[in-house]
XYZ file of N, CA and C in Angstrom:
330
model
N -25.463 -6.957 14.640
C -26.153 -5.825 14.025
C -25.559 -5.487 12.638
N -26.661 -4.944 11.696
C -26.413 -4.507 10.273
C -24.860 -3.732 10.446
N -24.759 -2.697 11.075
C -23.820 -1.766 11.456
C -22.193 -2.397 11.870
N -22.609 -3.484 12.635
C -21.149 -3.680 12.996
C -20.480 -4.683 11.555
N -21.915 -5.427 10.902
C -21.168 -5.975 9.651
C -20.443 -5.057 8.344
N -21.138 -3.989 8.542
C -20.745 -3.039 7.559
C -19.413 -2.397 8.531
N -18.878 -2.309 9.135
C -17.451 -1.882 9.665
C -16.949 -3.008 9.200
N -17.081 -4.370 10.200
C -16.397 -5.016 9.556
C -15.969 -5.540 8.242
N -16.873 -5.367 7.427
C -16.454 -5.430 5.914
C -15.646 -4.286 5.298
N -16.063 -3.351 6.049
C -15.016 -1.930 5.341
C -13.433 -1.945 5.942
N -13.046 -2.798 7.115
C -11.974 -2.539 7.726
C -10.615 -3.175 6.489
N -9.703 -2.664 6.968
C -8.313 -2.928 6.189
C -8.195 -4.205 6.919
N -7.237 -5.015 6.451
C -6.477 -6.070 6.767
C -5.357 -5.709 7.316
N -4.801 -5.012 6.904
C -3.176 -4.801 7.170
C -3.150 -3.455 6.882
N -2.676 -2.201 7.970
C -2.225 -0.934 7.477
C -0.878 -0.803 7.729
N -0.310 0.018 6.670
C 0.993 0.148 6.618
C 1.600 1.498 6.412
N 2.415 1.832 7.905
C 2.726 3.630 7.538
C 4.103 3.469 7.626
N 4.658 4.272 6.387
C 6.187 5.053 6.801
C 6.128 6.316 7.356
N 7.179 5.844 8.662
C 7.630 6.914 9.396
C 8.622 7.321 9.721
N 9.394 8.389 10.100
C 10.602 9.074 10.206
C 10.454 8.810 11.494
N 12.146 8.143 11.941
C 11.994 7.644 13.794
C 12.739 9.218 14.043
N 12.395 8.296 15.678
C 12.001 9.705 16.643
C 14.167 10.161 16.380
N 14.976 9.117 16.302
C 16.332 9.655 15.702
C 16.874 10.635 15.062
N 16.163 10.213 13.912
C 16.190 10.806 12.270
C 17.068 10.182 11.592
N 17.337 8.762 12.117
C 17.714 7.376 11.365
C 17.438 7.260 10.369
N 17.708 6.241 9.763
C 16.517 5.549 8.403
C 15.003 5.847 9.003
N 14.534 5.666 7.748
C 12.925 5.593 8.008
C 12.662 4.244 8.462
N 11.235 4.510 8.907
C 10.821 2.864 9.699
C 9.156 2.710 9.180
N 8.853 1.751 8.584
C 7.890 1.181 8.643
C 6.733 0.731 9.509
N 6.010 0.608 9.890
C 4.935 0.409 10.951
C 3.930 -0.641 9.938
N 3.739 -1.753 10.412
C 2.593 -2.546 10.298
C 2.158 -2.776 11.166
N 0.550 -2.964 11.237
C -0.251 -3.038 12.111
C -1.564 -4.363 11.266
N -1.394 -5.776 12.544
C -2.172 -6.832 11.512
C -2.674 -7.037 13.355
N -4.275 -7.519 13.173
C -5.057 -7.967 14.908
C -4.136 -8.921 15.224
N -3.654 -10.046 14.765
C -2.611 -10.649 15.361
C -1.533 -11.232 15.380
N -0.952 -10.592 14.035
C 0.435 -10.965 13.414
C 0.752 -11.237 12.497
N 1.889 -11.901 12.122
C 1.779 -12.636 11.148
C 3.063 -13.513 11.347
N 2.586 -14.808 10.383
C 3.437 -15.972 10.842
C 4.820 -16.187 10.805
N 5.716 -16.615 11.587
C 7.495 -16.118 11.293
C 7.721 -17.514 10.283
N 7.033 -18.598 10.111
C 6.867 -19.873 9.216
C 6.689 -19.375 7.902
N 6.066 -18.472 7.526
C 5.574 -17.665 6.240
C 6.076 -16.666 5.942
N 6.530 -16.613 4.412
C 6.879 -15.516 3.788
C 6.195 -14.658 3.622
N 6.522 -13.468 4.361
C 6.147 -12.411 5.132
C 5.214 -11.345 3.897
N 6.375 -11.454 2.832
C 5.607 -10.398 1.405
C 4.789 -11.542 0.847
N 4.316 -12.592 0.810
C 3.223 -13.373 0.515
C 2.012 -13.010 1.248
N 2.472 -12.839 2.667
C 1.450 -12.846 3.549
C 0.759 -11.240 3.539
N 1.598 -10.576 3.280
C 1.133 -8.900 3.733
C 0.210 -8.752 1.804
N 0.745 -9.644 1.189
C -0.006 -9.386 -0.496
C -1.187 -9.853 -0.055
N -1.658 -10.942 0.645
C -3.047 -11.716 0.661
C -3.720 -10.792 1.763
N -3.322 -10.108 2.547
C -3.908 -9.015 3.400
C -4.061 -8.043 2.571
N -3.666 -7.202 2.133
C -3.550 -5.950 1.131
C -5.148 -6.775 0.315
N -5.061 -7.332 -0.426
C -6.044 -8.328 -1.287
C -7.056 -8.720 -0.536
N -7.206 -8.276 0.646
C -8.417 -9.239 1.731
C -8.578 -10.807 1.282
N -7.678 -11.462 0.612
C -7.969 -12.583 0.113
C -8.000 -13.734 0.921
N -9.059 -14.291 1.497
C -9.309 -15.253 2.705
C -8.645 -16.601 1.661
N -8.916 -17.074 0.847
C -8.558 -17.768 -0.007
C -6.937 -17.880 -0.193
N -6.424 -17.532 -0.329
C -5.106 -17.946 -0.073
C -4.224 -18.439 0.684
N -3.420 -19.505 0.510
C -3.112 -20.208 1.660
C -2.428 -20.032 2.342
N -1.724 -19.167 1.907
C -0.761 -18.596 2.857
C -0.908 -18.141 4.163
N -2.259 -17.786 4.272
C -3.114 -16.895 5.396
C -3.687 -17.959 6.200
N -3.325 -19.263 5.729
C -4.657 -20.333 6.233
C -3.473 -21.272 7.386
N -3.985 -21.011 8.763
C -3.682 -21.558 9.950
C -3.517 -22.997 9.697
N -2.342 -24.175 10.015
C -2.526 -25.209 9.452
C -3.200 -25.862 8.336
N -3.043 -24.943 7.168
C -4.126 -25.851 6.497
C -5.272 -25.476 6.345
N -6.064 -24.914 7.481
C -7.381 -24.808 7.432
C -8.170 -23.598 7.178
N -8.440 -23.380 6.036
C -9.239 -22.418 5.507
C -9.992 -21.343 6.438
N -10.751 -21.888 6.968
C -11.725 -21.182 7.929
C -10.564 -20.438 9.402
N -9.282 -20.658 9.374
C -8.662 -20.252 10.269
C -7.852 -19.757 9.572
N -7.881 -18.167 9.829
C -6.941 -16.918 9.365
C -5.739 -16.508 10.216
N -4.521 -16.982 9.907
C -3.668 -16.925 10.979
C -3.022 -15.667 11.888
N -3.360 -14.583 10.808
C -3.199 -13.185 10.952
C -4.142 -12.683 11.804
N -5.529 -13.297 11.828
C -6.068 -13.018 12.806
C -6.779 -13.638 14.018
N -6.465 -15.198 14.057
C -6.672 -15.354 15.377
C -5.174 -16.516 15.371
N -4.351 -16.110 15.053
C -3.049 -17.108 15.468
C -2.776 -16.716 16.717
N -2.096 -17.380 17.556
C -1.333 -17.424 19.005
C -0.125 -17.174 18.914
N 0.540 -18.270 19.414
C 2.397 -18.776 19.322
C 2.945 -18.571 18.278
N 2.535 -18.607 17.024
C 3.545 -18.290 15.527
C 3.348 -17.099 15.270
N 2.381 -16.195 15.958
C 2.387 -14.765 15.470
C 3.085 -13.906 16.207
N 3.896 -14.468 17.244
C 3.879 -13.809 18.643
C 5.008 -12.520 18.249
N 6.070 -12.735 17.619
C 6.986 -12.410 17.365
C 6.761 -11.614 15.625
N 7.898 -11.043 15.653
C 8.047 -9.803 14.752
C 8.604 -11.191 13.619
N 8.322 -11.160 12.440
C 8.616 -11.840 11.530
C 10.078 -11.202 11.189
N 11.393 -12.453 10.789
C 12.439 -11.925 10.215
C 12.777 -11.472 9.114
N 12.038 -11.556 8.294
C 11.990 -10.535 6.726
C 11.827 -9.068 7.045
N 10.813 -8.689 8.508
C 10.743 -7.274 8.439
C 11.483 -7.064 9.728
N 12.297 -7.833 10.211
C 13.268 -7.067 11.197
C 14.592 -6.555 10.290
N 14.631 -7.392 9.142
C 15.835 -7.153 8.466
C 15.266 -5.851 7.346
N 14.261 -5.569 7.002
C 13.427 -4.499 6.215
C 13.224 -2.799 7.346
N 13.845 -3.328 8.422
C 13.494 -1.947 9.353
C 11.533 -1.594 9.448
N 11.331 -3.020 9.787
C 9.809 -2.719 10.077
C 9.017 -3.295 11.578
N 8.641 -2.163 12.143
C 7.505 -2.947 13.519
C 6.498 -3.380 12.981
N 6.478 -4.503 14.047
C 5.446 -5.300 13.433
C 3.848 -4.800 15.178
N 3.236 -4.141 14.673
C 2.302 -4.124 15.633
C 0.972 -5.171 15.742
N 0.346 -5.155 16.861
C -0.633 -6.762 16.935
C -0.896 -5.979 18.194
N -2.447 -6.040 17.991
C -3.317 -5.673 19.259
C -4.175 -7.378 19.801
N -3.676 -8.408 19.331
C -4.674 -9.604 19.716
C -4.301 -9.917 21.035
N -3.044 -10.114 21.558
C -2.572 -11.100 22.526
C -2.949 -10.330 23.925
N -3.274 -9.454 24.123
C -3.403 -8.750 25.406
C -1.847 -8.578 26.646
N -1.019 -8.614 25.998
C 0.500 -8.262 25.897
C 1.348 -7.570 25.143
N 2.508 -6.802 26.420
C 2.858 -6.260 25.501
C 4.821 -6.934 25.272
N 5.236 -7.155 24.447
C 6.271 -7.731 23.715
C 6.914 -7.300 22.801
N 8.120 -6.600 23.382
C 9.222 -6.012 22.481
C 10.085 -6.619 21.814
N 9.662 -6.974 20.978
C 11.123 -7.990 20.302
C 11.963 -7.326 19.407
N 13.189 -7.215 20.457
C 14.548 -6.308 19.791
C 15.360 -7.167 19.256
N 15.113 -8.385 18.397
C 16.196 -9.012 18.135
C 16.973 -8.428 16.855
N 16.659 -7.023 16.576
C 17.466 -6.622 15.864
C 18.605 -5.670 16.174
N 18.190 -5.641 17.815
C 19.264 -5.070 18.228
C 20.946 -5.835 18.701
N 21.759 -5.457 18.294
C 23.271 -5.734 18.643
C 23.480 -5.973 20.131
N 23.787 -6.812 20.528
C 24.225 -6.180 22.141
C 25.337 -4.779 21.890
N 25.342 -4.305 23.060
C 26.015 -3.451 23.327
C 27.601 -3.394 24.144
């Protein structure tokens, strides 16, 4: 339907909120991408070509292949919180996988 193309053309790629944790720690970042983004890819490459809706860039492109947006239908390489923004104090949120997956690897053991 006319309607659902016009949402989908208006939707963001990538939203991004700063927030004050529930601590009163550092501040924390919140990204939110449908299904990630790749831990293979440089992370501020990838969040620029989202910001840009730019399908065209390769950075975004699943093996290679144009027509496959890895941010939004990747699997296994998105699964996980990318290490540029564990070290940036950022969650990485993803509603694709129908799981839910805490990845604390920025936490210390104790």
């Amino acid at each position: 339907p006319v309607a659902h193309k016009e949402l989908l053309a208006g939707m963001h790629w990538v939203v991004e909120l700063e927030c004050t944790r529930f601590d009163g720690h550092d501040p924390l970042k919140i990204v939110c991408v449908h299904a990630g983004l790749s831990a293979d890819k440089d992370a501020a490459a990838q969040l620029e070509a989202l910001r840009l809706r730019d399908w065209r860039m390769p950075v975004l492109h699943e093996r290679g292949q144009v027509a496959r947006i890895e941010a939004f239908s990747g699997r296994t390489t998105v699964l996980r919180n990318h290490p540029a923004l564990v070290e940036g104090n950022v969650v990485l949120v993803s509603g694709h996988h129908g799981t839910c997956i805490i990845d604390r690897s920025d936490q210390s053991e104790a």
